[in-house]
Coordinates of C-alpha atoms in Angstrom, one line a residue:
Chain V
M229 CA 20.5 -12.7 14.2
S230 CA 18.4 -15.1 12.5
T231 CA 15.9 -13.5 9.5
L232 CA 13.0 -15.4 7.3
V233 CA 12.1 -14.1 3.7
L234 CA 8.9 -14.3 1.9
V235 CA 9.0 -14.8 -1.3
E236 CA 6.3 -13.6 -3.2
H237 CA 5.9 -16.1 -6.9
N238 CA 3.2 -17.6 -9.0
N239 CA 4.4 -21.1 -7.9
H240 CA 6.8 -20.9 -11.3
T241 CA 8.5 -18.2 -11.4
M242 CA 9.9 -16.4 -7.7
H243 CA 8.8 -12.2 -8.3
P244 CA 11.8 -9.6 -9.0
A245 CA 11.2 -7.9 -5.9
T246 CA 12.7 -10.9 -3.9
R247 CA 16.2 -9.9 -4.8
N248 CA 15.7 -6.0 -3.2
T249 CA 13.8 -7.5 0.4
L250 CA 17.0 -9.7 0.8
A251 CA 19.4 -7.2 -0.1
A252 CA 17.9 -5.8 3.4
A253 CA 17.9 -9.4 5.0
L254 CA 21.4 -9.3 4.3
E255 CA 22.4 -6.0 6.0
L256 CA 20.7 -8.0 8.9
D257 CA 21.4 -10.9 9.0
N258 CA 24.7 -12.4 6.9
K259 CA 22.3 -16.3 7.3
P260 CA 18.8 -15.7 5.6
T261 CA 16.6 -18.3 5.2
L262 CA 13.4 -18.0 2.1
L263 CA 10.6 -19.2 2.7
V264 CA 8.8 -20.4 -0.4
V265 CA 4.9 -21.4 0.3
G266 CA 3.1 -22.9 -2.5
H267 CA 1.9 -25.4 -5.1
Q268 CA 3.9 -27.4 -7.0
C269 CA 6.7 -24.1 -5.9
S270 CA 9.9 -26.9 -6.2
E271 CA 11.2 -24.7 -9.4
V272 CA 10.8 -21.8 -7.1
A273 CA 13.2 -22.7 -4.0
A274 CA 15.5 -23.8 -6.7
Q275 CA 16.2 -20.3 -7.9
A276 CA 15.3 -18.9 -5.1
A277 CA 18.5 -21.0 -3.4
T278 CA 20.6 -20.1 -5.8
L279 CA 20.3 -16.4 -4.7
A280 CA 23.4 -15.3 -3.6
G281 CA 23.7 -14.7 0.2
V282 CA 21.1 -17.1 1.0
H283 CA 21.6 -19.3 4.0
A284 CA 18.8 -22.3 3.7
V285 CA 15.7 -22.6 2.3
W286 CA 12.7 -23.9 3.2
C287 CA 9.5 -25.0 1.1
V288 CA 6.3 -25.7 2.3
D289 CA 4.4 -27.4 -1.0
N290 CA 0.6 -28.6 -0.3
P291 CA -2.0 -28.0 -2.7
C292 CA -4.0 -26.2 0.1
Y293 CA -1.4 -23.2 -0.2
E294 CA -2.2 -22.6 -4.3
H295 CA -3.1 -19.3 -3.8
Q296 CA -1.4 -18.4 0.0
L297 CA -4.1 -16.7 1.0
A298 CA -3.3 -14.4 3.8
E299 CA -4.9 -16.9 7.1
Q300 CA -3.1 -19.5 6.2
I301 CA 0.6 -17.8 5.8
S302 CA -0.2 -16.4 8.5
D303 CA -0.6 -19.6 11.0
L304 CA 2.0 -20.9 9.2
V305 CA 5.1 -18.4 9.7
V306 CA 3.5 -17.8 13.3
S307 CA 3.9 -21.7 13.8
F308 CA 7.8 -21.4 13.7
A309 CA 8.3 -17.8 13.5
S310 CA 10.3 -18.7 17.2
S311 CA 13.4 -19.2 15.2
F312 CA 13.4 -16.2 14.2
N313 CA 14.4 -12.8 15.3
A314 CA 13.1 -10.7 12.2
I315 CA 10.8 -12.1 9.4
L316 CA 11.1 -10.1 6.1
A317 CA 8.6 -9.6 3.3
S318 CA 8.7 -7.0 0.3
S319 CA 6.1 -4.2 0.8
S320 CA 4.2 -5.2 -2.9
T321 CA 0.2 -6.1 -2.0
Y322 CA 1.5 -9.8 -0.9
G323 CA 3.6 -8.5 1.4
K324 CA 1.2 -6.2 3.6
N325 CA -1.8 -8.3 3.5
I326 CA 0.5 -11.0 5.3
L327 CA 2.4 -9.7 7.7
P328 CA 0.6 -7.7 9.3
R329 CA -1.5 -10.0 10.3
I330 CA 1.5 -12.4 11.6
A331 CA 2.9 -9.1 13.2
A332 CA -0.8 -8.3 15.2
L333 CA -0.8 -12.5 15.6
L334 CA 2.9 -13.0 17.1
D335 CA 2.2 -9.6 19.4
V336 CA 4.2 -7.4 17.8
T337 CA 4.9 -4.1 16.1
Q338 CA 5.0 -4.0 12.4
V339 CA 7.0 -1.9 10.2
S340 CA 5.6 -0.3 6.7
D341 CA 8.0 0.6 3.4
V342 CA 11.4 0.2 5.3
S343 CA 13.6 2.2 3.1
K344 CA 16.8 1.9 5.2
I345 CA 18.5 -0.2 8.3
I346 CA 20.1 1.6 10.6
D347 CA 20.6 -1.1 13.6
A348 CA 19.0 -4.3 14.3
N349 CA 16.0 -2.4 15.4
T350 CA 16.0 1.2 13.8
F351 CA 14.6 1.8 10.7
E352 CA 13.4 4.5 8.2
H353 CA 10.5 4.5 6.6
P354 CA 8.5 7.4 4.6
V355 CA 4.9 8.1 6.1
Y356 CA 3.0 11.4 4.7
A357 CA 2.9 10.6 1.1
G358 CA 6.9 10.5 0.7
N359 CA 6.9 14.2 2.4
A360 CA 8.2 13.2 5.8
I361 CA 10.8 10.2 6.9
E362 CA 9.8 8.8 10.2
T363 CA 13.4 6.7 11.8
V364 CA 11.5 4.3 14.4
R365 CA 13.3 2.2 17.1
V366 CA 10.9 -1.3 17.3
L367 CA 11.5 -2.4 21.0
D368 CA 9.8 -5.7 19.8
N369 CA 12.0 -8.8 19.9
I370 CA 11.0 -10.2 16.8
K371 CA 11.2 -7.6 14.1
V372 CA 8.4 -7.7 11.5
M373 CA 8.7 -5.7 8.6
T374 CA 7.7 -5.0 4.8
V375 CA 10.8 -3.0 2.4
R376 CA 10.9 -0.7 -0.3
T377 CA 12.4 -3.0 -2.8
T378 CA 12.8 0.5 -4.8
A379 CA 15.4 1.0 -1.7
F380 CA 17.7 -1.8 -1.5
N381 CA 19.7 -2.9 -4.5
P382 CA 18.2 -6.4 -5.8
V383 CA 21.1 -9.5 -5.4
T384 CA 21.8 -10.2 -8.8
K385 CA 24.6 -12.7 -7.8
A386 CA 24.0 -16.1 -8.1
Q387 CA 25.8 -18.7 -6.0
D388 CA 26.0 -22.7 -5.7
A389 CA 22.4 -23.9 -4.6
C390 CA 22.6 -23.7 -0.7
C391 CA 20.1 -26.3 1.1
I392 CA 16.5 -26.5 0.0
E393 CA 14.2 -28.1 3.9
N394 CA 10.8 -29.5 2.6
M395 CA 8.8 -28.9 5.2
N396 CA 4.6 -30.4 5.3
Q397 CA 2.7 -28.5 7.4
E398 CA -1.1 -27.4 6.7
F399 CA -2.9 -25.0 7.1
P400 CA -6.3 -24.7 5.5
A401 CA -7.6 -21.3 5.8
K402 CA -11.1 -21.6 7.2
G403 CA -13.0 -18.9 6.2
S404 CA -11.2 -17.7 2.6
Q405 CA -11.6 -19.4 -0.6
F406 CA -9.9 -18.0 -3.6
V407 CA -12.7 -17.7 -6.5
K408 CA -10.4 -16.2 -9.2
H409 CA -7.7 -14.0 -10.8
E410 CA -8.0 -11.5 -13.4
L411 CA -4.5 -10.6 -14.4
S412 CA -3.0 -7.9 -16.7
K413 CA -1.2 -8.9 -19.7
S414 CA 1.8 -7.7 -20.5
E415 CA 5.3 -8.0 -22.6
R416 CA 7.6 -5.2 -21.3
P417 CA 9.3 -5.4 -17.9
D418 CA 7.8 -5.4 -14.6
L419 CA 6.4 -1.6 -13.6
G420 CA 8.2 -2.4 -10.4
S421 CA 11.9 -3.6 -11.6
A422 CA 11.9 -2.3 -15.3
K423 CA 14.8 0.4 -15.7
I424 CA 12.9 2.9 -18.0
V425 CA 9.3 3.8 -17.3
V426 CA 7.5 5.7 -19.1
S427 CA 3.8 7.3 -17.1
G428 CA 0.7 8.8 -18.9
G429 CA -1.0 10.7 -17.4
R430 CA -5.5 12.5 -17.7
G431 CA -3.9 14.9 -20.2
L432 CA -4.3 11.6 -23.2
Q433 CA -7.3 12.0 -23.1
S434 CA -8.2 8.5 -24.0
A435 CA -7.4 5.1 -23.5
E436 CA -7.2 4.7 -27.4
K437 CA -5.1 7.9 -27.1
F438 CA -3.1 6.4 -24.3
K439 CA -1.8 4.0 -26.7
L440 CA 0.8 7.0 -27.9
I441 CA 3.0 6.2 -24.7
D442 CA 2.6 2.3 -25.2
D443 CA 4.3 3.3 -28.5
L444 CA 6.8 5.1 -26.5
A445 CA 7.2 2.7 -24.0
D446 CA 8.2 0.2 -26.9
A447 CA 10.9 2.5 -28.5
L448 CA 12.5 2.6 -25.3
G449 CA 11.6 -1.1 -24.2
A450 CA 10.2 0.4 -20.8
A451 CA 7.9 0.0 -18.5
V452 CA 4.1 1.4 -18.7
G453 CA 2.8 3.3 -16.0
A454 CA 0.4 5.6 -15.4
S455 CA -1.4 8.7 -12.9
R456 CA -4.0 8.1 -10.5
A457 CA -6.5 10.1 -12.9
A458 CA -5.3 7.7 -16.2
V459 CA -6.8 5.0 -14.2
D460 CA -9.7 6.4 -12.7
A461 CA -10.7 8.0 -16.6
G462 CA -10.6 4.3 -17.8
F463 CA -7.4 5.1 -19.6
V464 CA -5.3 2.1 -18.4
P465 CA -5.9 -1.0 -15.6
N466 CA -5.8 0.3 -11.5
D467 CA -2.6 -2.0 -11.2
Y468 CA -0.5 0.3 -13.8
Q469 CA -1.1 3.4 -11.0
V470 CA 2.8 5.0 -9.9
G471 CA 1.5 6.4 -6.3
Q472 CA 1.3 6.9 -2.6
T473 CA -1.0 3.7 -3.3
G474 CA -0.5 2.5 -6.4
K475 CA 3.0 0.9 -7.1
V476 CA 6.7 3.3 -6.1
V477 CA 9.2 3.1 -9.0
A478 CA 12.8 4.5 -8.9
P479 CA 13.3 3.7 -12.4
V480 CA 16.8 5.2 -13.8
L481 CA 14.8 6.9 -16.3
Y482 CA 11.3 8.1 -15.6
I483 CA 9.4 10.0 -18.3
A484 CA 5.9 11.9 -17.1
V485 CA 3.4 12.7 -20.1
G486 CA 0.6 14.9 -19.6
I487 CA 0.9 14.5 -15.8
S488 CA 0.5 17.6 -13.4
G489 CA 2.0 16.2 -10.1
A490 CA 0.0 16.3 -8.1
V491 CA 2.0 14.8 -4.3
Q492 CA 0.3 11.5 -4.2
H493 CA 2.4 10.6 -7.4
L494 CA 5.3 12.4 -6.9
A495 CA 5.2 9.7 -3.7
G496 CA 5.5 7.1 -6.7
M497 CA 8.1 8.0 -8.1
K498 CA 10.2 10.9 -7.0
D499 CA 13.7 8.7 -6.0
S500 CA 13.8 8.3 -10.0
K501 CA 17.4 9.0 -11.2
I502 CA 16.3 10.8 -14.1
I503 CA 12.7 12.7 -14.0
V504 CA 12.0 13.8 -17.7
A505 CA 8.1 15.7 -17.9
I506 CA 6.2 16.8 -21.1
N507 CA 3.4 18.8 -20.6
K508 CA 1.8 22.0 -22.7
D509 CA 1.1 23.5 -18.8
E510 CA 4.7 24.9 -18.2
D511 CA 3.7 25.8 -14.7
A512 CA 3.1 22.3 -13.5
P513 CA 4.6 21.4 -10.3
I514 CA 5.8 18.7 -12.2
F515 CA 8.4 20.4 -13.7
Q516 CA 9.6 21.9 -9.8
I517 CA 11.2 17.8 -9.3
A518 CA 11.7 17.0 -13.2
D519 CA 15.4 17.2 -14.5
Y520 CA 14.7 17.8 -18.0
G521 CA 10.9 19.3 -18.8
L522 CA 9.7 19.5 -22.5
V523 CA 6.6 22.1 -22.8
G524 CA 4.2 21.3 -25.2
D525 CA 2.0 19.6 -26.8
L526 CA 2.3 15.8 -26.3
F527 CA 0.4 14.7 -29.6
E528 CA 3.1 16.3 -31.3
L529 CA 6.0 15.6 -28.8
V530 CA 5.5 12.1 -28.0
P531 CA 5.6 11.2 -31.9
Q532 CA 8.7 13.5 -32.7
L533 CA 10.3 10.7 -30.2
I534 CA 9.7 7.8 -30.7
E535 CA 11.1 9.0 -34.9
Q536 CA 13.5 10.2 -33.4
L537 CA 14.2 7.2 -31.1
K538 CA 13.6 4.4 -34.0
N539 CA 15.9 6.7 -36.3
R540 CA 19.3 6.8 -33.3
Chain I
M119 CA -26.6 -7.6 10.0
K120 CA -24.5 -4.3 11.3
I121 CA -21.6 -3.0 9.7
L122 CA -18.5 -1.4 12.3
V123 CA -17.3 1.2 10.3
A124 CA -13.5 3.0 11.5
V125 CA -12.5 6.1 10.5
K126 CA -9.4 8.8 11.5
R127 CA -8.7 12.3 11.7
V128 CA -5.9 12.6 9.5
I129 CA -4.5 17.0 7.7
D130 CA -6.6 16.7 4.8
P131 CA -5.0 15.2 0.9
Y132 CA -4.7 18.8 -0.1
V133 CA -2.1 20.1 2.7
K134 CA 1.5 20.2 1.9
I135 CA 3.2 18.9 5.3
R136 CA 5.8 20.7 7.0
V137 CA 8.4 18.1 9.3
K138 CA 8.5 20.4 13.3
S139 CA 12.1 22.3 13.5
D140 CA 12.7 20.0 16.4
N141 CA 12.5 16.9 14.4
T142 CA 9.3 15.2 16.8
G143 CA 6.5 15.1 14.1
V144 CA 4.5 16.9 11.3
E145 CA 3.3 20.2 12.1
T146 CA -0.8 19.5 12.6
Q147 CA -1.2 22.7 14.5
N148 CA -4.1 25.3 12.8
I149 CA -3.9 23.1 9.4
K150 CA -6.9 21.7 7.3
M151 CA -8.2 18.3 8.8
A152 CA -9.9 15.5 7.1
M153 CA -11.7 12.0 7.2
N154 CA -8.8 9.5 6.0
P155 CA -10.3 9.2 2.1
F156 CA -10.3 5.6 1.8
D157 CA -12.2 6.1 5.4
E158 CA -14.8 7.8 3.3
I159 CA -15.1 5.6 1.0
A160 CA -15.5 2.7 4.2
I161 CA -18.0 4.5 5.4
E162 CA -20.0 5.1 1.3
E163 CA -19.8 0.9 0.7
A164 CA -21.2 0.5 4.4
L165 CA -24.3 3.5 3.2
R166 CA -24.3 0.7 0.0
L167 CA -25.0 -2.7 1.8
R168 CA -27.7 -0.9 3.8
E169 CA -30.4 0.6 0.6
K170 CA -29.4 -2.8 -0.4
G171 CA -31.0 -4.1 2.8
W172 CA -28.3 -6.4 3.4
A173 CA -27.5 -4.3 6.3
T174 CA -29.7 -2.5 9.1
E175 CA -27.2 -0.2 11.0
V176 CA -23.7 1.0 10.2
V177 CA -21.7 2.3 13.6
A178 CA -19.0 4.4 13.2
V179 CA -15.7 4.1 14.9
S180 CA -13.0 6.0 15.3
I181 CA -10.1 7.1 18.1
G182 CA -8.3 9.6 19.2
G183 CA -9.2 13.4 20.5
E184 CA -12.4 15.2 21.1
S185 CA -11.6 16.4 17.5
S186 CA -11.7 13.5 16.5
Q187 CA -16.2 13.9 16.4
E188 CA -15.9 16.2 14.5
T189 CA -14.8 13.7 11.9
L190 CA -17.4 11.1 13.5
R191 CA -19.9 14.3 12.8
H192 CA -19.1 13.7 9.1
G193 CA -19.6 10.5 9.0
L194 CA -23.2 10.5 10.7
A195 CA -23.8 13.3 8.1
L196 CA -22.8 10.9 5.1
G197 CA -25.4 8.7 6.5
A198 CA -23.9 6.3 9.6
D199 CA -26.3 5.5 12.1
R200 CA -24.6 6.5 15.1
A201 CA -21.1 6.9 16.3
I202 CA -18.8 5.8 18.9
L203 CA -15.2 7.6 19.9
V204 CA -12.7 6.0 21.9
R205 CA -11.5 9.5 23.5
T206 CA -7.3 9.4 23.9
D207 CA -4.4 11.8 23.8
R208 CA -1.9 9.2 23.2
V209 CA -0.2 8.8 19.9
L210 CA -1.2 4.9 19.0
E211 CA 1.2 2.8 16.9
S212 CA -1.3 -0.1 14.1
L213 CA -1.0 -2.8 16.8
N214 CA -2.9 -1.0 19.7
I215 CA -5.5 1.0 17.6
A216 CA -6.4 -3.3 16.4
K217 CA -6.9 -4.3 19.8
I218 CA -8.7 -0.9 20.9
L219 CA -11.2 -1.7 18.1
K220 CA -11.2 -5.8 19.0
K221 CA -12.4 -4.5 22.3
I222 CA -15.6 -2.5 20.5
V223 CA -16.0 -5.1 17.9
D224 CA -16.7 -7.3 21.1
D225 CA -18.8 -5.1 22.2
E226 CA -21.2 -4.2 19.6
K227 CA -20.6 -7.5 17.4
P228 CA -20.9 -6.2 13.7
D229 CA -21.0 -8.8 10.4
L230 CA -18.8 -6.8 9.0
V231 CA -16.1 -4.0 9.8
L232 CA -15.4 -1.6 7.2
M233 CA -12.0 0.3 6.7
G234 CA -9.9 2.1 4.6
K235 CA -6.9 0.0 3.0
Q236 CA -4.3 2.6 4.7
T237 CA -4.6 6.5 6.2
I238 CA -2.1 9.0 4.7
D239 CA -0.5 10.0 7.1
G240 CA 1.6 6.8 8.6
D241 CA 0.4 5.3 5.2
N242 CA 1.7 1.4 7.2
N243 CA -1.9 -0.3 5.5
Q244 CA -1.7 -2.6 8.4
T245 CA -4.6 -1.9 11.2
P246 CA -6.7 -4.0 8.9
Q247 CA -5.3 -7.2 8.9
M248 CA -3.9 -6.8 12.4
L249 CA -7.8 -6.8 13.1
A250 CA -8.7 -9.7 11.5
A251 CA -5.6 -11.5 13.0
L252 CA -6.9 -10.3 16.5
L253 CA -10.3 -11.5 15.8
N254 CA -9.7 -14.1 14.1
W255 CA -11.9 -13.2 11.2
S256 CA -10.9 -12.9 7.4
Q257 CA -9.4 -10.3 5.9
A258 CA -10.0 -8.8 2.5
T259 CA -7.4 -6.4 1.9
N260 CA -8.2 -3.8 -1.2
A261 CA -10.9 -4.4 -1.9
S262 CA -12.3 -3.0 -5.3
K263 CA -16.0 -4.6 -5.7
V264 CA -17.8 -5.9 -2.8
N265 CA -20.6 -8.8 -3.9
E266 CA -22.7 -9.2 -0.5
S267 CA -24.4 -13.2 -0.1
T268 CA -25.6 -14.8 2.4
G269 CA -23.6 -15.7 5.5
H270 CA -20.3 -15.0 3.5
L271 CA -18.6 -12.2 0.9
E272 CA -17.5 -12.0 -2.5
V273 CA -14.2 -9.4 -2.7
T274 CA -12.2 -8.5 -5.4
R275 CA -8.8 -6.8 -4.5
E276 CA -6.4 -4.9 -6.4
I277 CA -3.2 -7.2 -6.2
D278 CA -0.5 -5.8 -8.5
G279 CA -0.5 -8.0 -11.1
G280 CA -4.7 -7.0 -11.8
L281 CA -7.7 -8.5 -9.1
E282 CA -8.0 -11.0 -7.6
T283 CA -11.3 -12.1 -6.2
I284 CA -12.3 -14.4 -3.2
K285 CA -15.3 -15.8 -1.6
I286 CA -14.6 -15.0 2.7
A287 CA -17.0 -16.2 5.2
L288 CA -18.3 -14.0 8.0
P289 CA -17.7 -12.3 10.6
A290 CA -14.9 -10.3 8.5
V291 CA -12.6 -7.4 8.3
V292 CA -12.2 -6.0 4.7
S293 CA -10.4 -2.4 3.9
T294 CA -11.1 -0.4 0.3
D295 CA -9.3 0.8 -2.0
L296 CA -10.1 4.0 -3.9
R297 CA -11.8 1.9 -7.2
L298 CA -14.3 0.7 -4.8
N299 CA -16.9 3.4 -4.8
E300 CA -17.5 7.4 -5.2
P301 CA -18.2 8.8 -1.9
R302 CA -21.4 11.1 -1.4
Y303 CA -21.5 14.5 -0.4
A304 CA -23.2 15.4 2.6
S305 CA -26.1 17.6 1.8
L306 CA -27.1 20.6 5.0
P307 CA -30.1 18.5 5.4
N308 CA -28.5 15.5 6.2
I309 CA -25.6 17.8 8.3
M310 CA -28.6 19.4 10.8
K311 CA -29.7 15.3 11.0
A312 CA -26.1 14.2 11.7
K313 CA -26.3 16.5 14.9
R314 CA -29.3 14.8 16.6
K315 CA -27.6 11.5 16.4
S316 CA -25.9 9.9 18.9
L317 CA -22.5 10.1 19.3
D318 CA -21.2 7.9 22.7
V319 CA -17.3 9.0 24.0
I320 CA -15.9 6.3 25.5
E321 CA -12.6 7.7 27.6
L322 CA -9.9 4.9 26.2
E323 CA -8.1 4.5 30.0
S324 CA -12.1 3.4 31.0
M325 CA -11.9 0.0 28.4
G326 CA -9.6 -1.5 31.0
L327 CA -7.2 -2.5 28.3
S328 CA -3.6 -3.2 29.2
L329 CA -1.5 -1.5 25.5
K330 CA 2.0 -2.4 25.4
Q331 CA 4.9 -0.2 23.9
H332 CA 6.1 -1.8 20.8
V333 CA 7.1 0.9 18.7
E334 CA 9.8 4.2 19.3
I335 CA 9.5 7.3 17.2
L336 CA 12.7 8.6 17.5
K337 CA 12.7 11.4 14.7
V338 CA 10.8 12.7 12.1
N339 CA 12.9 14.3 9.2
A340 CA 11.9 16.0 6.1
P341 CA 12.7 14.1 2.8
A342 CA 16.3 14.9 0.5
T343 CA 15.0 17.9 -1.5
R344 CA 15.0 17.3 -5.4
T345 CA 15.0 20.4 -7.1
G346 CA 14.1 21.2 -11.2
G347 CA 16.2 20.6 -13.5
V348 CA 16.2 22.2 -17.3
K349 CA 13.4 23.2 -19.5
V350 CA 15.1 21.7 -22.8
E351 CA 13.9 23.5 -26.5
S352 CA 13.0 20.6 -28.3
V353 CA 12.9 16.6 -28.8
T354 CA 16.1 16.5 -30.5
A355 CA 17.5 19.1 -27.5
L356 CA 15.4 16.2 -25.0
L357 CA 16.7 13.4 -26.6
N358 CA 21.4 15.0 -26.7
K359 CA 20.9 15.6 -22.8
L360 CA 19.8 12.1 -22.5
Q361 CA 22.3 10.7 -23.9
H362 CA 25.4 12.6 -22.9
E363 CA 24.5 14.3 -20.3
A364 CA 22.3 12.1 -18.0
K365 CA 23.8 9.3 -19.3
V366 CA 20.8 7.2 -19.1
L367 CA 20.4 6.0 -23.3

């Protein structure tokens, strides 16, 4: 068994999800290889090499990979796929964009959002917005899969850096060209890996009032999330969305404020350890899964909560 | 320019699904079905591109049983020009769906294929990328904005940290995110008109494709259920519980 893990990064820093994906890889194979593709990404390769359990890091550093377009990464990975039995990436927008393309080029299936590895061929993953768990056996020789990062504990231990092999193969993205990024800037923890997440919904009423959620998050050192309703209403950018079509989170503490708890939202947070709901509607579905529910006006309760957290 | 839009019939997104007691799948008998919401967005985008004069024809295609005709009729009522059903009762995995769609693309020669980013049943988010790979075309997934131009498209994609804009040469495959547009409703006259539009049915077996099984579904289980806890009276009580009982603060 030999496993390749695609490392998600921005050419400077390794995305924390790599640690979770590595944990999944280590369940398949005790000598996984990490692949870092980018431009001037040697720092990332160095970070990857010190993660406990990594056998080797392959680093492909070339200006053509600056923006890591799906077409070129797929061609590159396919060029050396025959050395591997499994190819993994996190089920982020990065992994989802690239891995199905790799699988199709290899004429193999791809398993999405793997939440449990049963054996080298058998995997569990959620379907129907997390309302069913499907167990599948892959019949192909190469297993290509994206990993639900919240289902695997991140590798946090370090090791002495393993060998970094620099390779240079150029695969220009023929038909695609990067134009620009518009990234949300935030000082807060990353939503996907935060220990505490505070999310706001339609109940916040406006973008101005949504700042209350930011204040609560700051008092807790938490990341900020949102329901689709809050995103559609323009209170916050899309990448805050927690749910079936947004991000899946599983923090230690999830506080849902002014969120009714539609199936599509629950899909993204119901594996949180402790769920708190603050809502004025005592029949809101969110209370059916919340460990602690507080019924009342969020505009009174949240400021009180912030005040008491500050005085602790 | 011709646009092919792939649509799927799925359980209506507002239905609470039930796992079958023999764990072979999910109950679909006598359950309300609908067009996959992301595919409705794909149809809407195709219609807007036609209304701008960029596209001249919008063809909807679906793969599935006889009842998928209803889904295609819905697409025609929204405004698609004609429809194709690849009829089969087989349960198909994404790679085989992509192979069937590739055959349709080879025959129809569209300039653009628009598809939903994922279906809300399988939640795989694979078929558009796989189709692009098989065709050796460019891809733009999770599109929240599509700007048309001669010979290429500028597509803004939703990514985890925000947005990314890329320029892709045609022909290409674009998959739609929720934010791309607000799909229209089908009006009664358009529903009536849709009944007269062409809907070709092709039997999957007649397409001459050799589709291999790559994955076997062993079982489908209901997830561990989570039961509601307690309601607390005040913010102070909540903080006490979080601190001393749950020990998460």
